[in-house]
PDB file of C-alpha atoms in Angstrom:
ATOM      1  CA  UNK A   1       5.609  14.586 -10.539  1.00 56.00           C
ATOM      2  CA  UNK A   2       2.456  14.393  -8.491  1.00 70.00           C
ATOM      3  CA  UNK A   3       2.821  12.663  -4.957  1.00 87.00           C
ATOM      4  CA  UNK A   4       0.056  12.477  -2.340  1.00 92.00           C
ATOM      5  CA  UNK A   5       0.203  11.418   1.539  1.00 94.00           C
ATOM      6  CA  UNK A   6      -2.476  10.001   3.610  1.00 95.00           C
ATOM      7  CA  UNK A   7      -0.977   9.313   6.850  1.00 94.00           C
ATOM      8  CA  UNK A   8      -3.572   8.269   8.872  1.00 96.00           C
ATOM      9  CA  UNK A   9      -3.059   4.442   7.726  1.00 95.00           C
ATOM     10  CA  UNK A  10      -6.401   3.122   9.748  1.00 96.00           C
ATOM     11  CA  UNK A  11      -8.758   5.085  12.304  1.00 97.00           C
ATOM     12  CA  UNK A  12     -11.664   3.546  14.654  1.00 97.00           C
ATOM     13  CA  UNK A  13     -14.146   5.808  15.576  1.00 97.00           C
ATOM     14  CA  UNK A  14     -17.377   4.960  17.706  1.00 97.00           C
ATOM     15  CA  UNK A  15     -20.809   5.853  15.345  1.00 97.00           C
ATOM     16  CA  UNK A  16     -22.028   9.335  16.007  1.00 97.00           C
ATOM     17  CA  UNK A  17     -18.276  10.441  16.079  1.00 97.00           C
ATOM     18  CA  UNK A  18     -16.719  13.180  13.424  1.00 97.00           C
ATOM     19  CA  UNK A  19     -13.606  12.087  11.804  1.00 98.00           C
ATOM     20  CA  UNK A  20     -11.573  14.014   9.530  1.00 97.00           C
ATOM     21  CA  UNK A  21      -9.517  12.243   6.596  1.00 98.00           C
ATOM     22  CA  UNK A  22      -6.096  14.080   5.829  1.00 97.00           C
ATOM     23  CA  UNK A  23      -4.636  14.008   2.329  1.00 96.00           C
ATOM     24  CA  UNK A  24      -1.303  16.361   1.326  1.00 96.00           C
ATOM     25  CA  UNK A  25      -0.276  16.104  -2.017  1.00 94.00           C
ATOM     26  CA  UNK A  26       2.875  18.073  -3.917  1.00 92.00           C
ATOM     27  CA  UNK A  27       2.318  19.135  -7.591  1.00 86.00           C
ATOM     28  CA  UNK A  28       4.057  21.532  -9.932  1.00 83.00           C
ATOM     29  CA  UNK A  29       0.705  22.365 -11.922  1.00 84.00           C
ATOM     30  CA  UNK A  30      -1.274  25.614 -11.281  1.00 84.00           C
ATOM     31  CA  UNK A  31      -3.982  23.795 -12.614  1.00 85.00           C
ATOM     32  CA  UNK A  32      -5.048  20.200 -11.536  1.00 88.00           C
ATOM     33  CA  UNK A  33      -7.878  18.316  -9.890  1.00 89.00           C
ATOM     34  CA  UNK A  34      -8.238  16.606  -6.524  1.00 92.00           C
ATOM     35  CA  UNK A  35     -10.572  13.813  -6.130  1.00 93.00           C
ATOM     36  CA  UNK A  36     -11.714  11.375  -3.013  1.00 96.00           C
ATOM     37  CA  UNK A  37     -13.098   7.708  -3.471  1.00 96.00           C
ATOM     38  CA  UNK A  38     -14.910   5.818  -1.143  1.00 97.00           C
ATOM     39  CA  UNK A  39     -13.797   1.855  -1.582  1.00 95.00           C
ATOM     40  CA  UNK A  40     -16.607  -0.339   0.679  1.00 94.00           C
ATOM     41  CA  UNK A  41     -15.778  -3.740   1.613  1.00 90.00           C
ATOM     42  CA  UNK A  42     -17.639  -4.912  -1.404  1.00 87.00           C
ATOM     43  CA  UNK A  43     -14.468  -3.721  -3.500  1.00 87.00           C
ATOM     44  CA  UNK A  44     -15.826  -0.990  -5.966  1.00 89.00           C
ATOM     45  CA  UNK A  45     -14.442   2.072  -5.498  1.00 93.00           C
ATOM     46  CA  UNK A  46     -17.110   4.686  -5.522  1.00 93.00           C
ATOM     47  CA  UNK A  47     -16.626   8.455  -7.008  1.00 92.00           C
ATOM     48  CA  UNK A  48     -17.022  10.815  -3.930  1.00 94.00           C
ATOM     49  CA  UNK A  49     -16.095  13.893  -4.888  1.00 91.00           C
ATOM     50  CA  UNK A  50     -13.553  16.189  -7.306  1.00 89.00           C
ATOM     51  CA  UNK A  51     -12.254  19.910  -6.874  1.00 89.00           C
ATOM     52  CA  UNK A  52     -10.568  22.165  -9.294  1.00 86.00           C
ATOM     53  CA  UNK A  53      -7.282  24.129  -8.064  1.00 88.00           C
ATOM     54  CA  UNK A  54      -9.343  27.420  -8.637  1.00 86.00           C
ATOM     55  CA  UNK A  55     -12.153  26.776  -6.272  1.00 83.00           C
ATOM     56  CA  UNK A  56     -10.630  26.952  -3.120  1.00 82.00           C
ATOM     57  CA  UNK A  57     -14.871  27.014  -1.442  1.00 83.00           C
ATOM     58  CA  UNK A  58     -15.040  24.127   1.138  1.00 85.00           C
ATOM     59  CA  UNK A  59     -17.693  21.943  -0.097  1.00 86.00           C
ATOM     60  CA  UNK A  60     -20.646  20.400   1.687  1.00 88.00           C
ATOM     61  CA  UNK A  61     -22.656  17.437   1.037  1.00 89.00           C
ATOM     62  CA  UNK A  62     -25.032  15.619   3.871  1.00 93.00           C
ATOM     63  CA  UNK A  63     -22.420  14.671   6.264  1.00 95.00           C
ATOM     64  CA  UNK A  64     -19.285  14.716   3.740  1.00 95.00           C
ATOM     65  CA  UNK A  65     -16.952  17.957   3.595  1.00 94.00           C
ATOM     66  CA  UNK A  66     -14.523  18.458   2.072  1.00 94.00           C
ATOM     67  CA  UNK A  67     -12.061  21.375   2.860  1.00 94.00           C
ATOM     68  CA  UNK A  68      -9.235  22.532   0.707  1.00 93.00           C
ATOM     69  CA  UNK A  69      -6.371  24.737   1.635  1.00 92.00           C
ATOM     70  CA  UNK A  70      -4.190  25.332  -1.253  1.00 90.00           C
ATOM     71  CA  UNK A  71      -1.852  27.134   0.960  1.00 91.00           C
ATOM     72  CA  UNK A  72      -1.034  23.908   2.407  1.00 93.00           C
ATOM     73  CA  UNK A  73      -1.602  21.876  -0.444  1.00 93.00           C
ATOM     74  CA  UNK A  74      -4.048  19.858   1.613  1.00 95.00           C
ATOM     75  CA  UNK A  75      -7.578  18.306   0.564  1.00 95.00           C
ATOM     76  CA  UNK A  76      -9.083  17.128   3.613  1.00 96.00           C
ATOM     77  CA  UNK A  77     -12.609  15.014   4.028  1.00 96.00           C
ATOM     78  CA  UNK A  78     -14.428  15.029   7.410  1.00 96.00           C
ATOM     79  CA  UNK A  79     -17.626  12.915   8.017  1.00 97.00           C
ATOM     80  CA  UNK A  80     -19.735  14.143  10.954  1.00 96.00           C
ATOM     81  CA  UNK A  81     -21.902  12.024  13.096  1.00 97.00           C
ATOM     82  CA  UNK A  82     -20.021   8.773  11.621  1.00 97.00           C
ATOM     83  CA  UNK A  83     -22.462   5.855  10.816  1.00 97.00           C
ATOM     84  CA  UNK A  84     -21.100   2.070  10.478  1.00 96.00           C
ATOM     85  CA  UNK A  85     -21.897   2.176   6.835  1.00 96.00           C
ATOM     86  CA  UNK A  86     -18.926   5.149   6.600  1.00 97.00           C
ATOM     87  CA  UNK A  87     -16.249   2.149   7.176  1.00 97.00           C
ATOM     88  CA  UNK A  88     -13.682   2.060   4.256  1.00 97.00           C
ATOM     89  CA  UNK A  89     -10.682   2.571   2.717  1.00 96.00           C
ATOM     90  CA  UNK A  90     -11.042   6.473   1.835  1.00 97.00           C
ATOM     91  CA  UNK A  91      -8.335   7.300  -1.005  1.00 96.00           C
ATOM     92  CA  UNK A  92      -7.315  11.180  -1.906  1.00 95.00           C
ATOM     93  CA  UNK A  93      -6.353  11.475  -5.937  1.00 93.00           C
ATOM     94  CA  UNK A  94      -5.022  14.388  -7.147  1.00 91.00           C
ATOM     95  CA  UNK A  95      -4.864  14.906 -11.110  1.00 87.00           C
ATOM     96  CA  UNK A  96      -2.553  17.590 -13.234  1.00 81.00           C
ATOM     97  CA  UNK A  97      -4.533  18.551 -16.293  1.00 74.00           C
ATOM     98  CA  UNK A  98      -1.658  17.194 -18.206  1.00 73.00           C
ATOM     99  CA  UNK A  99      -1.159  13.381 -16.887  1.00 74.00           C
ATOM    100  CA  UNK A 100      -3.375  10.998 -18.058  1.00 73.00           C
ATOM    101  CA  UNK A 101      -4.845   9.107 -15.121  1.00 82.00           C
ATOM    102  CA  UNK A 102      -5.106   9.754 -10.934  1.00 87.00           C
ATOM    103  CA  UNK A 103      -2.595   9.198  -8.767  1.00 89.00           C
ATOM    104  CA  UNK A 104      -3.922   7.594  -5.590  1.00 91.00           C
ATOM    105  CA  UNK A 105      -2.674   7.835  -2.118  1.00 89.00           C
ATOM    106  CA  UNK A 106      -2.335   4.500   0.262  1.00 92.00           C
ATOM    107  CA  UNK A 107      -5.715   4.869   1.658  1.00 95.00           C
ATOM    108  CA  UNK A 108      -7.300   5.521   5.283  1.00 96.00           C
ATOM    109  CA  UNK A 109      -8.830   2.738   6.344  1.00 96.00           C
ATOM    110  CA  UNK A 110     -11.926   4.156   8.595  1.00 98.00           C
ATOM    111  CA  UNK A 111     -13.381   1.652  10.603  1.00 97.00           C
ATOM    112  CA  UNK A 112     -16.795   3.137  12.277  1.00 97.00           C
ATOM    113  CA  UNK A 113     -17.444   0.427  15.875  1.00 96.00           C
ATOM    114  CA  UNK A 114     -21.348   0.661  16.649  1.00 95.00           C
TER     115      UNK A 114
ATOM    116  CA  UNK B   1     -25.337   5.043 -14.672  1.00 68.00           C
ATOM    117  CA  UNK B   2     -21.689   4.291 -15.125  1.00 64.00           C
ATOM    118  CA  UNK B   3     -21.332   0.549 -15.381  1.00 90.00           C
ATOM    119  CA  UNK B   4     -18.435  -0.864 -15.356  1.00 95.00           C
ATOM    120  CA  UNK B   5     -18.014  -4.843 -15.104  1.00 95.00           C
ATOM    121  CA  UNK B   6     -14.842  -7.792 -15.082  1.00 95.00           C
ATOM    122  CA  UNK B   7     -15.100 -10.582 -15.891  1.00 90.00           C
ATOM    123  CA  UNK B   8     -14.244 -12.617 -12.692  1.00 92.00           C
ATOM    124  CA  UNK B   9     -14.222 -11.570  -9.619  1.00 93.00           C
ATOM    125  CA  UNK B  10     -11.981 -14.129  -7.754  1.00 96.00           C
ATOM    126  CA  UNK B  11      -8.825 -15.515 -10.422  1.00 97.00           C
ATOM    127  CA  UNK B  12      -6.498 -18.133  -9.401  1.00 97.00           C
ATOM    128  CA  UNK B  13      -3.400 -19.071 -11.652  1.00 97.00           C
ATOM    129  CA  UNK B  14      -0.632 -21.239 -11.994  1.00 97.00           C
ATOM    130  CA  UNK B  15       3.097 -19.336 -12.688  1.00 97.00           C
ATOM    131  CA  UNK B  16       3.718 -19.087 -16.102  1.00 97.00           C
ATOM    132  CA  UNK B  17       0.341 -18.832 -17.336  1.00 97.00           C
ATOM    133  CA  UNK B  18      -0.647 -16.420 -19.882  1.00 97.00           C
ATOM    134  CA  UNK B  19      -4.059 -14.621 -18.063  1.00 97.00           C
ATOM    135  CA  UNK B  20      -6.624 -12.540 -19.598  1.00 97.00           C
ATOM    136  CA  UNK B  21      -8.841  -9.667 -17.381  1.00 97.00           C
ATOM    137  CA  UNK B  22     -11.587  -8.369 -19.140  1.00 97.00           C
ATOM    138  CA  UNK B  23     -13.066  -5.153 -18.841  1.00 97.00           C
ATOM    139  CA  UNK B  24     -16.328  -3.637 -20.382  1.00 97.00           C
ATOM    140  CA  UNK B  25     -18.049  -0.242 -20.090  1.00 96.00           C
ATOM    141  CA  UNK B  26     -21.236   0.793 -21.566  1.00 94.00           C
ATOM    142  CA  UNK B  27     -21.259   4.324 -21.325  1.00 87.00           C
ATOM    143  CA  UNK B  28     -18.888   4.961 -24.429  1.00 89.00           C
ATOM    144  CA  UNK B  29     -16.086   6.278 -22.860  1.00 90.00           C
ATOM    145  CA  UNK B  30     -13.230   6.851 -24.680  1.00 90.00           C
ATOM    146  CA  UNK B  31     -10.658   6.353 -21.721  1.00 91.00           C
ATOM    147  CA  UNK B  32     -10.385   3.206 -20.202  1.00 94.00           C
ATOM    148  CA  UNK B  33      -7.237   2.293 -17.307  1.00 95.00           C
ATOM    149  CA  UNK B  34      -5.898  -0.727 -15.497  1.00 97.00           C
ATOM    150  CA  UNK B  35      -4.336  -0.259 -11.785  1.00 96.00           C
ATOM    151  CA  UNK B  36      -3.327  -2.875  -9.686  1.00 97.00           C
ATOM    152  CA  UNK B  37      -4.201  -2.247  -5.686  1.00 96.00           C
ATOM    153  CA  UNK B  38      -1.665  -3.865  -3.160  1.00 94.00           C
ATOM    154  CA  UNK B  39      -1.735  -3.136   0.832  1.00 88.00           C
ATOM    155  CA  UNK B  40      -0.208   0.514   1.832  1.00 84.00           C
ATOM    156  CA  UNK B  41       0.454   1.144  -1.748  1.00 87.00           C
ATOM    157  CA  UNK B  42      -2.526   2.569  -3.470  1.00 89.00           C
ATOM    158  CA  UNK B  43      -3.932   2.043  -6.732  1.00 93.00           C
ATOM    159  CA  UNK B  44      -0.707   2.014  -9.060  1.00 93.00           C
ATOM    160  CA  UNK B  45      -1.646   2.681 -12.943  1.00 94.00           C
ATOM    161  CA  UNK B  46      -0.666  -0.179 -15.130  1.00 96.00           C
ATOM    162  CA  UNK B  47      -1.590   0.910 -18.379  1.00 96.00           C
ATOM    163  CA  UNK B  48      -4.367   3.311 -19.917  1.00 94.00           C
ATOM    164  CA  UNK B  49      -6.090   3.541 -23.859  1.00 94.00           C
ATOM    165  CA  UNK B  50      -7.444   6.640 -24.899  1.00 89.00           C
ATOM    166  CA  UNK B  51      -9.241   4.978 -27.622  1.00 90.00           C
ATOM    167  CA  UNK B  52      -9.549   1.910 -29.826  1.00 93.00           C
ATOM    168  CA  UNK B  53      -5.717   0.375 -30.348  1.00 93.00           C
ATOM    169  CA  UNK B  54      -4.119   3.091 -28.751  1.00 93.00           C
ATOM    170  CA  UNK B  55      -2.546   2.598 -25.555  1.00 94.00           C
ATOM    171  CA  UNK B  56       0.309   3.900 -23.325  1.00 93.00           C
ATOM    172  CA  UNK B  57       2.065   2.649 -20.484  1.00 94.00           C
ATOM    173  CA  UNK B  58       1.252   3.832 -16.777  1.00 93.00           C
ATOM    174  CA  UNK B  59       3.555   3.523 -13.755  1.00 91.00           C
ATOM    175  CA  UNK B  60       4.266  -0.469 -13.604  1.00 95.00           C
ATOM    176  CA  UNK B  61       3.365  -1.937 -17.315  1.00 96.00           C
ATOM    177  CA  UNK B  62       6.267  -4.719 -16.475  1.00 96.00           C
ATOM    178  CA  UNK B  63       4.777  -7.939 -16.920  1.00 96.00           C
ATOM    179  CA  UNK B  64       1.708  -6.770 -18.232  1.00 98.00           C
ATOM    180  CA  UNK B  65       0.081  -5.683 -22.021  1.00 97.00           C
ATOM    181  CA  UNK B  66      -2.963  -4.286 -23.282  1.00 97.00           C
ATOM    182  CA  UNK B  67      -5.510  -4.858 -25.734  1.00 97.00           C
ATOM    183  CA  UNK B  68      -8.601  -2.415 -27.452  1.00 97.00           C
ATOM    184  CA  UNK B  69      -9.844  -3.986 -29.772  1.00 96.00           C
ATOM    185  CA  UNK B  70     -13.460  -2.004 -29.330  1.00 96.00           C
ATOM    186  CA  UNK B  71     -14.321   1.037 -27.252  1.00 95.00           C
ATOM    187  CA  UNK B  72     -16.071  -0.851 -24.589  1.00 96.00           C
ATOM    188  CA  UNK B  73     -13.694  -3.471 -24.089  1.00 97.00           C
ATOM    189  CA  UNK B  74     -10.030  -3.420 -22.574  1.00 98.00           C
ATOM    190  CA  UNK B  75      -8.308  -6.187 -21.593  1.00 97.00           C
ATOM    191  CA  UNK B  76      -5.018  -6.812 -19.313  1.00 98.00           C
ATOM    192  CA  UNK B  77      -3.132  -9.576 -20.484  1.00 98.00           C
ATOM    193  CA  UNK B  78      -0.058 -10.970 -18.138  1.00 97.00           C
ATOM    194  CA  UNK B  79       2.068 -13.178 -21.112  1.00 94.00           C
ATOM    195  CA  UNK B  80       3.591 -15.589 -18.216  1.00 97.00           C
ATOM    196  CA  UNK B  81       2.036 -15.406 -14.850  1.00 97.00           C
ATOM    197  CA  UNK B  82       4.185 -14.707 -11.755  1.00 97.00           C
ATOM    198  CA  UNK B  83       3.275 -14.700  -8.225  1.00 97.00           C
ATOM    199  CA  UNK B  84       4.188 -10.637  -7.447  1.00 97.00           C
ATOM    200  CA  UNK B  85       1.744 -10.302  -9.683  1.00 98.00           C
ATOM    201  CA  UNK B  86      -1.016 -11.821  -7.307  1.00 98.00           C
ATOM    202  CA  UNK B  87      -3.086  -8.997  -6.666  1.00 97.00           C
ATOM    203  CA  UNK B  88      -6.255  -6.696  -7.030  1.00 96.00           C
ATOM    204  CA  UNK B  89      -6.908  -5.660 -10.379  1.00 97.00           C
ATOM    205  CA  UNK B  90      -9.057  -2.073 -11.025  1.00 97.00           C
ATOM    206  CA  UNK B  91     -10.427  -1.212 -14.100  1.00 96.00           C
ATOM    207  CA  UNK B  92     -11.536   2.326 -15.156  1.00 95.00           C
ATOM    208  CA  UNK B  93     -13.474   4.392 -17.524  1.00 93.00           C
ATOM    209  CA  UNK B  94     -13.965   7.684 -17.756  1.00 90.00           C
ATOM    210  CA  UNK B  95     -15.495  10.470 -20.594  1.00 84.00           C
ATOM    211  CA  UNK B  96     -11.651  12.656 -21.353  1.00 70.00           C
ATOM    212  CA  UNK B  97      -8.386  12.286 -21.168  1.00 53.00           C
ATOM    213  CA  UNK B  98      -7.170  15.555 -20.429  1.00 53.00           C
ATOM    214  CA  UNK B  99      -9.207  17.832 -17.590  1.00 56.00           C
ATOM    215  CA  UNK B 100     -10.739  16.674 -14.427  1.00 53.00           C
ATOM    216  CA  UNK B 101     -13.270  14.280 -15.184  1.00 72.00           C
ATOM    217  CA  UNK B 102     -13.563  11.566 -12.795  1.00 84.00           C
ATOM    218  CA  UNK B 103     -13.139   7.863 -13.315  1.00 89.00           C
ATOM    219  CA  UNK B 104     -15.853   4.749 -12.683  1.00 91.00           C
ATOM    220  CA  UNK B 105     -14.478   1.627 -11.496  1.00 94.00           C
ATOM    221  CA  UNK B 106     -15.505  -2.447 -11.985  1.00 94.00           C
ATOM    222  CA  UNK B 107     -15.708  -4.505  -9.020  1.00 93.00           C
ATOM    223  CA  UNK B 108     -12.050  -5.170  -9.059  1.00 95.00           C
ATOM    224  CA  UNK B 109     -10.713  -8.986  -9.796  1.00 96.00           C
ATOM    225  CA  UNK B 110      -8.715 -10.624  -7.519  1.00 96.00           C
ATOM    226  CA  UNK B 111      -6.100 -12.536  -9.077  1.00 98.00           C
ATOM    227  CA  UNK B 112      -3.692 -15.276  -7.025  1.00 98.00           C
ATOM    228  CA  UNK B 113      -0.765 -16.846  -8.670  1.00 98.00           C
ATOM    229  CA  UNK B 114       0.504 -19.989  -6.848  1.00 97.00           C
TER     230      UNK B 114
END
């Protein structure tokens, strides 16, 4: 069964700050997907980003990236130069090819202070 | 884009009332999910179709069925209202069942049962 930890519950960073998001999840699969959603205070969770198990390339976009060790089983999302409109809940999902929906983690809750 | 609306976004019931969420999609998806969201838990599936009438049970269907009736419109049905079931509500869509293909929320509906 697929199980994923986020245990960074809430973090407050000042704006301009890097944070880094941690997700670990445990899966059986060789094969399987890893996603991250972005859920604003207006409620809609918004797709961020997903990764196949057989690209293990860190991935880049603006101030987003995403690095994924398989080795550790880890998927983790760092923002650099935080703004206030990065304050969230940030949730990892990882996916076996075989299960039917996402299994979310709790959630980081990212608060960004100006 | 992806749209994907509820019907309400703020629901307030009495126990024992049968309630009806609404979800539509207009981007012909054939797989549409339910999750409930509660504080340091996640998004937790509730139940999932992977096309008109059919429909299988996610992680918590307890209290809760289903209906497809068309492919843009699932709806989560609770038969008699009780108040652990006050919560956020999450509806999904997304293009295939099996594979890596991400999902597209609704707003989420907030239901309270007093």
């Amino acid at each position: 069964a697929q199980k994923v930890t986020q245990a960074q519950t809430e973090i407050s960073v000042v704006e301009k700050e890097d944070v880094t998001l941690d997700c670990v999840y445990e899966t059986r699969d060789t094969t399987y997907y890893l996603f991250w959603y972005k859920q604003p205070p207006s409620g809609e969770l918004v797709f961020l980003i997903r990764r196949n198990s057989f690209d293990e390339q860190n991935e880049i976009s603006g101030r987003y990236s995403w690095n994924f060790q398989k080795s550790t089983s880890s998927f983790n999302f760092t923002i650099t130069a935080s703004q206030v409109v990065d304050s969230a809940v940030y949730f990892c999902a990882p996916k076996d090819t075989g299960r039917r929906a996402l299994t979310f983690g709790s959630g980081t809750r990212l608060q960004v202070q100006p | 884009d992806v749209k994907v609306t509820q019907s309400s976004r703020y629901l307030v019931k009495r126990t024992g009332e049968k309630v009806f969420l609404e979800c539509v999609q207009d981007m012909d998806h054939e797989n549409m999910f339910w999750y409930r969201q509660d504080p340091g838990l996640g998004l937790r599936l509730i139940y999932f179709s992977y096309d008109v009438k059919m429909k299988e049970k996610g992680d918590i269907p307890e209290g809760y069925s289903v209906s497809r009736e068309k492919k843009e419109r699932f709806s989560l049905i609770l038969e008699s209202a009780s108040t652990n079931q006050t919560s956020m509500y999450l509806c999904a869509s997304s293009t295939r069942l099996a594979g890596g293909y991400e999902q597209y929320f609704g707003p989420g509906t907030r239901l309270t049962v007093t």
